[in-house]
XYZ file of C-alpha atoms in Angstrom:
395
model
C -66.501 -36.809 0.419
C -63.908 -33.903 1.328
C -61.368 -32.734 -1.342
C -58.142 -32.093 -0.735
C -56.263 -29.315 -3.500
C -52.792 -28.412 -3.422
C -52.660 -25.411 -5.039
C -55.395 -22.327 -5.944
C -54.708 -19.444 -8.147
C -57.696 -17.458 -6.792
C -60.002 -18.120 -4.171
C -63.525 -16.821 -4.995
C -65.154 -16.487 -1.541
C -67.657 -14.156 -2.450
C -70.834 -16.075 -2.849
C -69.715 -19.010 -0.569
C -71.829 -20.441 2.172
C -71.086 -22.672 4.972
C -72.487 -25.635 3.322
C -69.914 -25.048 0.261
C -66.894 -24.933 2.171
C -67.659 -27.371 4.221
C -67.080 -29.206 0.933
C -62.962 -28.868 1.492
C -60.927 -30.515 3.711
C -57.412 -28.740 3.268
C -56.392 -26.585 0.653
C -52.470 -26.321 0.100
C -51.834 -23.061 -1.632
C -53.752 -20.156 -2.487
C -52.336 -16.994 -4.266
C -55.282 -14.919 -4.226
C -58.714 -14.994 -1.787
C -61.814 -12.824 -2.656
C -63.955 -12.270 -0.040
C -66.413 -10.190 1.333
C -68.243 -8.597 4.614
C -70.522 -11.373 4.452
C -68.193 -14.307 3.551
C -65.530 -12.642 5.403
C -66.030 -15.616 8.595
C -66.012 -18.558 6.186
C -62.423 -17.910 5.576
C -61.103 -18.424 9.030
C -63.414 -21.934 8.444
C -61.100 -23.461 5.509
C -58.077 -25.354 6.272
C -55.764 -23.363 4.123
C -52.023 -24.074 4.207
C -50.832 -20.422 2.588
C -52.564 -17.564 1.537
C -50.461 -14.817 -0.729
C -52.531 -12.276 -0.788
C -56.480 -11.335 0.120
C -58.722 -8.922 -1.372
C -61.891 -7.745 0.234
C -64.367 -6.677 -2.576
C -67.996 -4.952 -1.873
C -70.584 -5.104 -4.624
C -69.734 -6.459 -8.242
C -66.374 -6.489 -10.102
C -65.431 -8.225 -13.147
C -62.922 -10.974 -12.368
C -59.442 -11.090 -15.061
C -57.176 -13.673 -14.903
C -53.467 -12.884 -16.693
C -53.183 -9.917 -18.403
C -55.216 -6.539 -18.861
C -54.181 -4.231 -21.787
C -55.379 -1.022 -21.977
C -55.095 0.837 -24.896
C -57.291 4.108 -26.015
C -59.648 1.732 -27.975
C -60.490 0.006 -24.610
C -61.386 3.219 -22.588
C -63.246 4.458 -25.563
C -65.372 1.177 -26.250
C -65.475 0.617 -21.891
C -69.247 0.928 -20.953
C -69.292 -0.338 -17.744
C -68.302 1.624 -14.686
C -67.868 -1.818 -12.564
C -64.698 -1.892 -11.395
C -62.052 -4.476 -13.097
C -60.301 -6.565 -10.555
C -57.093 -7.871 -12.380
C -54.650 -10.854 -10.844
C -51.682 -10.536 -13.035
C -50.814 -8.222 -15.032
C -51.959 -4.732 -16.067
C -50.373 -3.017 -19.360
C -50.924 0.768 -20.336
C -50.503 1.291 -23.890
C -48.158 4.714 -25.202
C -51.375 5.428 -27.300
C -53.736 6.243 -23.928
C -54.022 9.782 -23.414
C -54.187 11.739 -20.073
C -57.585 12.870 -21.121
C -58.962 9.570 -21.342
C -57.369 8.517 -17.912
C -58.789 11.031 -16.271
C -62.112 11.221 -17.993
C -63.145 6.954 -18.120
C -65.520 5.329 -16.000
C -62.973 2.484 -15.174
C -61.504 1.547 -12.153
C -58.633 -1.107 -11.578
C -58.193 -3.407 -8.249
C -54.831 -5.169 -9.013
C -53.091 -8.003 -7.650
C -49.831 -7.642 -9.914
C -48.051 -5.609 -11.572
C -48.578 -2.569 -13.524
C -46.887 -1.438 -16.650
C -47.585 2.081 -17.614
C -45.298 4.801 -19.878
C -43.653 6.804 -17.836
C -45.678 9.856 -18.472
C -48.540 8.259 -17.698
C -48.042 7.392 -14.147
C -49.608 9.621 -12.131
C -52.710 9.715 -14.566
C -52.759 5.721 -13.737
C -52.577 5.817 -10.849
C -56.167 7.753 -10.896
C -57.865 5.074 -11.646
C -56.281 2.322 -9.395
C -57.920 1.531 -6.450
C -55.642 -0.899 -4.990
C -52.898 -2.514 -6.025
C -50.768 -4.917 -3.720
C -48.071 -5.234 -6.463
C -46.005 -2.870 -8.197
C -46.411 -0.164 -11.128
C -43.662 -0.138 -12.979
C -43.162 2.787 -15.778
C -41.349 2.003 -19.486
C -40.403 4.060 -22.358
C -41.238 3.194 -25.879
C -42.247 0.113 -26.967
C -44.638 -2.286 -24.929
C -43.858 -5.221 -22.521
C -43.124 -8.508 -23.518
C -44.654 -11.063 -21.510
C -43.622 -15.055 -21.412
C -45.810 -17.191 -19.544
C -44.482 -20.557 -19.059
C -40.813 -21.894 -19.734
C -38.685 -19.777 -22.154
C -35.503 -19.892 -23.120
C -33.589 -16.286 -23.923
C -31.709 -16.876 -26.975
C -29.862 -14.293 -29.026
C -32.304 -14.651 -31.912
C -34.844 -13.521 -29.487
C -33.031 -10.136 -28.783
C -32.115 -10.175 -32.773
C -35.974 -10.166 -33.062
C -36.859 -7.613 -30.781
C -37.157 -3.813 -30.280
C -34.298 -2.012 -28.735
C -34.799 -1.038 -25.022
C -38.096 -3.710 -24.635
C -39.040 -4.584 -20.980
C -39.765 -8.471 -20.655
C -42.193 -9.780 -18.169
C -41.729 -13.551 -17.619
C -44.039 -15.366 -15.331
C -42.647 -19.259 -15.083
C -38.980 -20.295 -16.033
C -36.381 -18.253 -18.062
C -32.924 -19.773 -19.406
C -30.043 -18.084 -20.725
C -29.062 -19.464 -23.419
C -25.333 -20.359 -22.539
C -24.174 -18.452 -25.897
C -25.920 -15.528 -24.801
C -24.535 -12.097 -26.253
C -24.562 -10.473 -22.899
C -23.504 -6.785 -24.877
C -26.785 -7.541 -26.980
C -28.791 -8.412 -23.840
C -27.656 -4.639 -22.584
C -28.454 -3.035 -25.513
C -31.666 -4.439 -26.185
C -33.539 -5.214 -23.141
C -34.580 -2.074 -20.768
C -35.695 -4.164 -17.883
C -36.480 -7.799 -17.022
C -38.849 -9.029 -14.338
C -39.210 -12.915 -13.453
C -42.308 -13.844 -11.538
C -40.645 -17.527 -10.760
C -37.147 -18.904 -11.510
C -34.342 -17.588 -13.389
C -31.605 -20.221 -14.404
C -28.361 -18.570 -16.021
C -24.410 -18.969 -16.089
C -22.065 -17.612 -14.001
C -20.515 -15.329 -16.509
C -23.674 -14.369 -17.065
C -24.558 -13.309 -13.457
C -23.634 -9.571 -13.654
C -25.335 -8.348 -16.549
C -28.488 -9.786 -15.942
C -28.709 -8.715 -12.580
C -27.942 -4.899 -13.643
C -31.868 -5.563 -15.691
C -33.739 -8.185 -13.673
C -36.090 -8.226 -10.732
C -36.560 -11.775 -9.836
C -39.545 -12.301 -7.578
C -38.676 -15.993 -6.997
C -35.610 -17.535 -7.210
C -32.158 -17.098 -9.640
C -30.094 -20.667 -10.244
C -26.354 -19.999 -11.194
C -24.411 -22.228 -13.001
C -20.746 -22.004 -11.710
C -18.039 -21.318 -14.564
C -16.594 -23.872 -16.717
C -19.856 -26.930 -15.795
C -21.829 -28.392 -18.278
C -25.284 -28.362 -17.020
C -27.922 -32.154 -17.255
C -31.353 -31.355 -16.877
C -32.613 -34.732 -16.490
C -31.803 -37.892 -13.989
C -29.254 -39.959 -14.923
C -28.736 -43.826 -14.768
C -24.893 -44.710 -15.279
C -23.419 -47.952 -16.017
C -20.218 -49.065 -17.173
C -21.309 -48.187 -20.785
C -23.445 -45.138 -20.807
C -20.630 -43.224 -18.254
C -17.933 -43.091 -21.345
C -19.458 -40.826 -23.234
C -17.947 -38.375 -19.796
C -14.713 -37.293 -20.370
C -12.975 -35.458 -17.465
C -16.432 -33.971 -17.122
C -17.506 -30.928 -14.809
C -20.847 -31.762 -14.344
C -24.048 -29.511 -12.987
C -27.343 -31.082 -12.006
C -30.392 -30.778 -10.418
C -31.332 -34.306 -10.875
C -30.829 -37.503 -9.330
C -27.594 -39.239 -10.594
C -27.562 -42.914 -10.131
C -24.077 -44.682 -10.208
C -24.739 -48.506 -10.966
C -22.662 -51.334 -9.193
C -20.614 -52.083 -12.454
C -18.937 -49.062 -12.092
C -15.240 -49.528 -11.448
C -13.006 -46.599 -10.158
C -11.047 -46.202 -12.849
C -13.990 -45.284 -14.890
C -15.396 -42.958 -12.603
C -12.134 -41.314 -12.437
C -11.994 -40.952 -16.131
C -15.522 -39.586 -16.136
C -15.958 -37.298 -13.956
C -13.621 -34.255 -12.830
C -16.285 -32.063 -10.616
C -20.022 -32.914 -9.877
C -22.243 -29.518 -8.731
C -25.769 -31.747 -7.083
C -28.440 -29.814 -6.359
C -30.243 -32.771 -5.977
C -28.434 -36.262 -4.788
C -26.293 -39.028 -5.878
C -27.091 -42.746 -5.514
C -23.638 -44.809 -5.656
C -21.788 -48.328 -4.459
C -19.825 -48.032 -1.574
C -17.000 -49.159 -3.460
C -17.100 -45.530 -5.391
C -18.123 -43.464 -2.086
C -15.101 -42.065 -1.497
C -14.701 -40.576 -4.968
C -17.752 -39.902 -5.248
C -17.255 -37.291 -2.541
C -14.213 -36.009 -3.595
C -15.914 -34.751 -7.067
C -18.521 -33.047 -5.470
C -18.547 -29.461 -5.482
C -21.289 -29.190 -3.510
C -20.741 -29.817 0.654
C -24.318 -29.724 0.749
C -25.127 -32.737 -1.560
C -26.262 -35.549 -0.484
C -24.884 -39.396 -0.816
C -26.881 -42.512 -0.531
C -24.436 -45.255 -0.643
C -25.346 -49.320 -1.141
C -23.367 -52.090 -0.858
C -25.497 -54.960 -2.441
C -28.317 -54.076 -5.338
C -30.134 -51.156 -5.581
C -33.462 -50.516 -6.761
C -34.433 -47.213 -7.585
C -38.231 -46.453 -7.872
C -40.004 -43.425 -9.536
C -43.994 -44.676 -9.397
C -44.778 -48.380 -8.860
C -47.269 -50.312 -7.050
C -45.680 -53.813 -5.963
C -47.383 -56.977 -5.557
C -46.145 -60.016 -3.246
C -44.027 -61.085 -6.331
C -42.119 -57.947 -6.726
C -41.015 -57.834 -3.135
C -40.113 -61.831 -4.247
C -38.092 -60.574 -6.760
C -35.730 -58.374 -4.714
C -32.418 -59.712 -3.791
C -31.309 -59.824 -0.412
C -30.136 -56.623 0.859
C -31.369 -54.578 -1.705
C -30.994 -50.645 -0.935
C -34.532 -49.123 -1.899
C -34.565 -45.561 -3.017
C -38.527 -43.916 -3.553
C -38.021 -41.319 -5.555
C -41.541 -40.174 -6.258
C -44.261 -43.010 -5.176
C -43.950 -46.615 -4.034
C -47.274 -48.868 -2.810
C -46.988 -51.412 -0.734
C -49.038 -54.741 -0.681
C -51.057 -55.796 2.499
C -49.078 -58.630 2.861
C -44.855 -57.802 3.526
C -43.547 -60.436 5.480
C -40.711 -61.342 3.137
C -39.666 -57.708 2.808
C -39.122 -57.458 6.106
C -37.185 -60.998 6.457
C -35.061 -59.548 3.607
C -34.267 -56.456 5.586
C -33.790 -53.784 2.370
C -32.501 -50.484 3.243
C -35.342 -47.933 2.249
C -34.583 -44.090 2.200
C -37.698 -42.075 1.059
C -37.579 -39.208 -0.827
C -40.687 -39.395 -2.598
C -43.926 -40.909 -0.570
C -43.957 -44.751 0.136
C -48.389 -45.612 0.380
C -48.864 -47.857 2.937
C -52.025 -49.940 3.268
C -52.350 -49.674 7.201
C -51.129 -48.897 10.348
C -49.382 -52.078 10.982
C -47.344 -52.207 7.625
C -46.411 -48.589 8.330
C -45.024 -49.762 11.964
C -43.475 -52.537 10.334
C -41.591 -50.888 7.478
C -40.281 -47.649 9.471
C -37.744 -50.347 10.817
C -36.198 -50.692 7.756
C -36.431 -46.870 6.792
C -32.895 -45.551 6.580
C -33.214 -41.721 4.798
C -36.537 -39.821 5.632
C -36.386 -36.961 3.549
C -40.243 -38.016 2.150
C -43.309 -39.085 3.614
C -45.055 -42.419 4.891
C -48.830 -42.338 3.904
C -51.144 -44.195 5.685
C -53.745 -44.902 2.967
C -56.683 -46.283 4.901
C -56.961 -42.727 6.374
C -57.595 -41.385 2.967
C -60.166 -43.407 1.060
C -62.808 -40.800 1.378
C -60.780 -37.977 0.331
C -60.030 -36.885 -3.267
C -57.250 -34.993 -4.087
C -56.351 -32.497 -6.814
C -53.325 -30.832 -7.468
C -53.961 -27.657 -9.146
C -56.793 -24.686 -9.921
C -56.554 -21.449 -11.308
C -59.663 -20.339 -10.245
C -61.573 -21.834 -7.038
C -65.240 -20.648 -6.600
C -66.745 -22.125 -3.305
């Protein structure tokens, strides 16, 4: 049976053999790949969609996963003069001396970033053997690392040291009450590894701090942001009043809706994602978007709109004529569709829509209107399993 893994934080080639590999079909993504003169041909052997970064590594290192702090009490206590090979993140206490830099046994190979005090750089940089990230120096007080999603508040800052770097691997938020003069006074330097999400306002003082190694999401001035999908009819879209709306979810207008409502509702809508609507909306629809990008998928009878289902014969019997089918995530189809096709839905895909066989896959890309998704052919994959995602791979 072959496996199929989307993503790999590190590869561990380095006792892998041809008969272990041979294990993998396709591997998606991999930030890190050990390897070494031996197991250096096996790599080119692996279906591997993207590779970040590769280390080659002779003789024995001890593996560390996250983050590394080094403080005089570690070189003191260190025994071992096997070198430490860190993915992630490396932090020099103020408490290390020069001395003990200079006069330890260890020996960093680092795939991340290094935080040392300033006057401790060059005595750092001593014991680094390679390092295919940054080092980045501070004064005073110690990194803050967030792993994860984390919101930046103002009783954060109230919380911290003056002049603290912050290290955030995952999500960060601005909170949209932010004190932006408290976020300059308190905060020396910011560095996302991921996605920053802030306001507009909010745009120029956070820049002047942060190094985003990823990607920044503004919120333009004066729109309230939704963070989840929405599913609007005639009663749930009052609670919108003249409303300047920003999303990154799906919105999903239901047929109800008259125009006068939506009018009343809705003043601007900023879609990073797209809007599902009834064609007898459409045209507002586009006039509220702020967004020339955003994309529309208009119906004119029933819609059904479909996160994860598997359908039998007697949901397709359910569906009424004409029915505009959105997938969103994942959609399974029976064997047997021979009324779904003499019902002739409209299907746009931006999920995956399983398909049992090559013949209900010929017969349902007729009715396919949006392909922003994929068809999968099932029967191909019954001997494969698939797993989404492993920190640490050892083949």
């Amino acid at each position: 049976m072959g496996q199929r893994i989307g993503n790999v934080g590190t590869l561990n080639l380095l006792k892998a053999t041809p008969e272990s590999i041979a294990e993998y079909d396709y591997i998606g993504n991999v930030g890190l790949v050990l390897y070494n003169q031996q197991t250096a041909p096996l790599l080119s052997k692996l279906s591997i969609g993207n590779i970040g970064q590769t280390i080659s590594l002779e003789g024995d290192a001890k593996i560390i996963t996250g983050v590394l702090t080094i403080d005089s009490n570690y070189l003191k206590l260190l025994e071992e003069s096997t070198p430490l090979l860190v993915n992630g993140v490396v932090i020099v206490t103020p408490n290390v001396t020069e001395t003990e830099l200079k006069e330890t046994g260890c020996s960093l190979i680092v795939n991340g970033v290094i935080y040392t005090p300033t006057q401790l750089k060059s005595a750092v940089q001593t014991i680094v053997k390679s390092n295919s990230g940054l080092t980045l120096t501070y004064e005073g007080v110690e990194p803050i690392i967030k792993n994860g999603n984390f919101e930046l508040t103002n009783q954060f800052l109230d919380s911290i040291t003056d002049k603290a770097p912050i290290l955030i691997n995952g999500l960060i938020t601005l909170a949209q009450d932010l004190d932006t003069a408290l976020f300059h006074s308190k905060v020396e330097r910011i560095d996302v590894n991921g996605k920053a999400l802030l306001y507009q306002e909010q745009e120029t003082t956070f820049s002047a701090k942060a190094t985003v190694n990823g990607k920044i999401e503004v919120i333009p001035a004066g729109f309230m942001p939704y963070r989840t999908s929405l599913q609007l009819n005639m009663r749930s879209i009052r609670k919108f009043k003249n409303q300047r709306m920003y999303t990154n979810k799906p919105i999903i207008f239901e047929k109800e809706i008259n125009r006068d409502q939506f009018s009343s509702a809705f003043q601007s809508i900023h879609s990073t994602s797209y809007i599902i609507c009834h064609e007898e909306i459409e045209d507002l629809v586009y006039e509220t978007l702020n967004l020339i990008e955003t994309e529309v998928f208009v119906y004119t009878e029933a819609i059904r709109y479909v996160k994860n289902e598997k359908w039998s014969i007697e949901d397709i019997n359910a569906l009424d004529l004409g029915t505009t089918i959105v997938v969103h995530e994942k959609l399974t189809l029976p064997e047997v569709i021979d009324d779904l096709i003499a019902k002739r839905p409209v299907i746009s895909i931006i999920g995956e829509l399983h398909v049992p066989n090559n013949m209900v896959k010929a017969a349902v890309q007729s009715l396919v209107q949006t392909y922003d998704g994929l068809i999968v052919n099932t029967s191909t994959q019954e001997d494969t399993l698939e797993l989404h995602n492993i920190g640490e791979l050892s083949l």
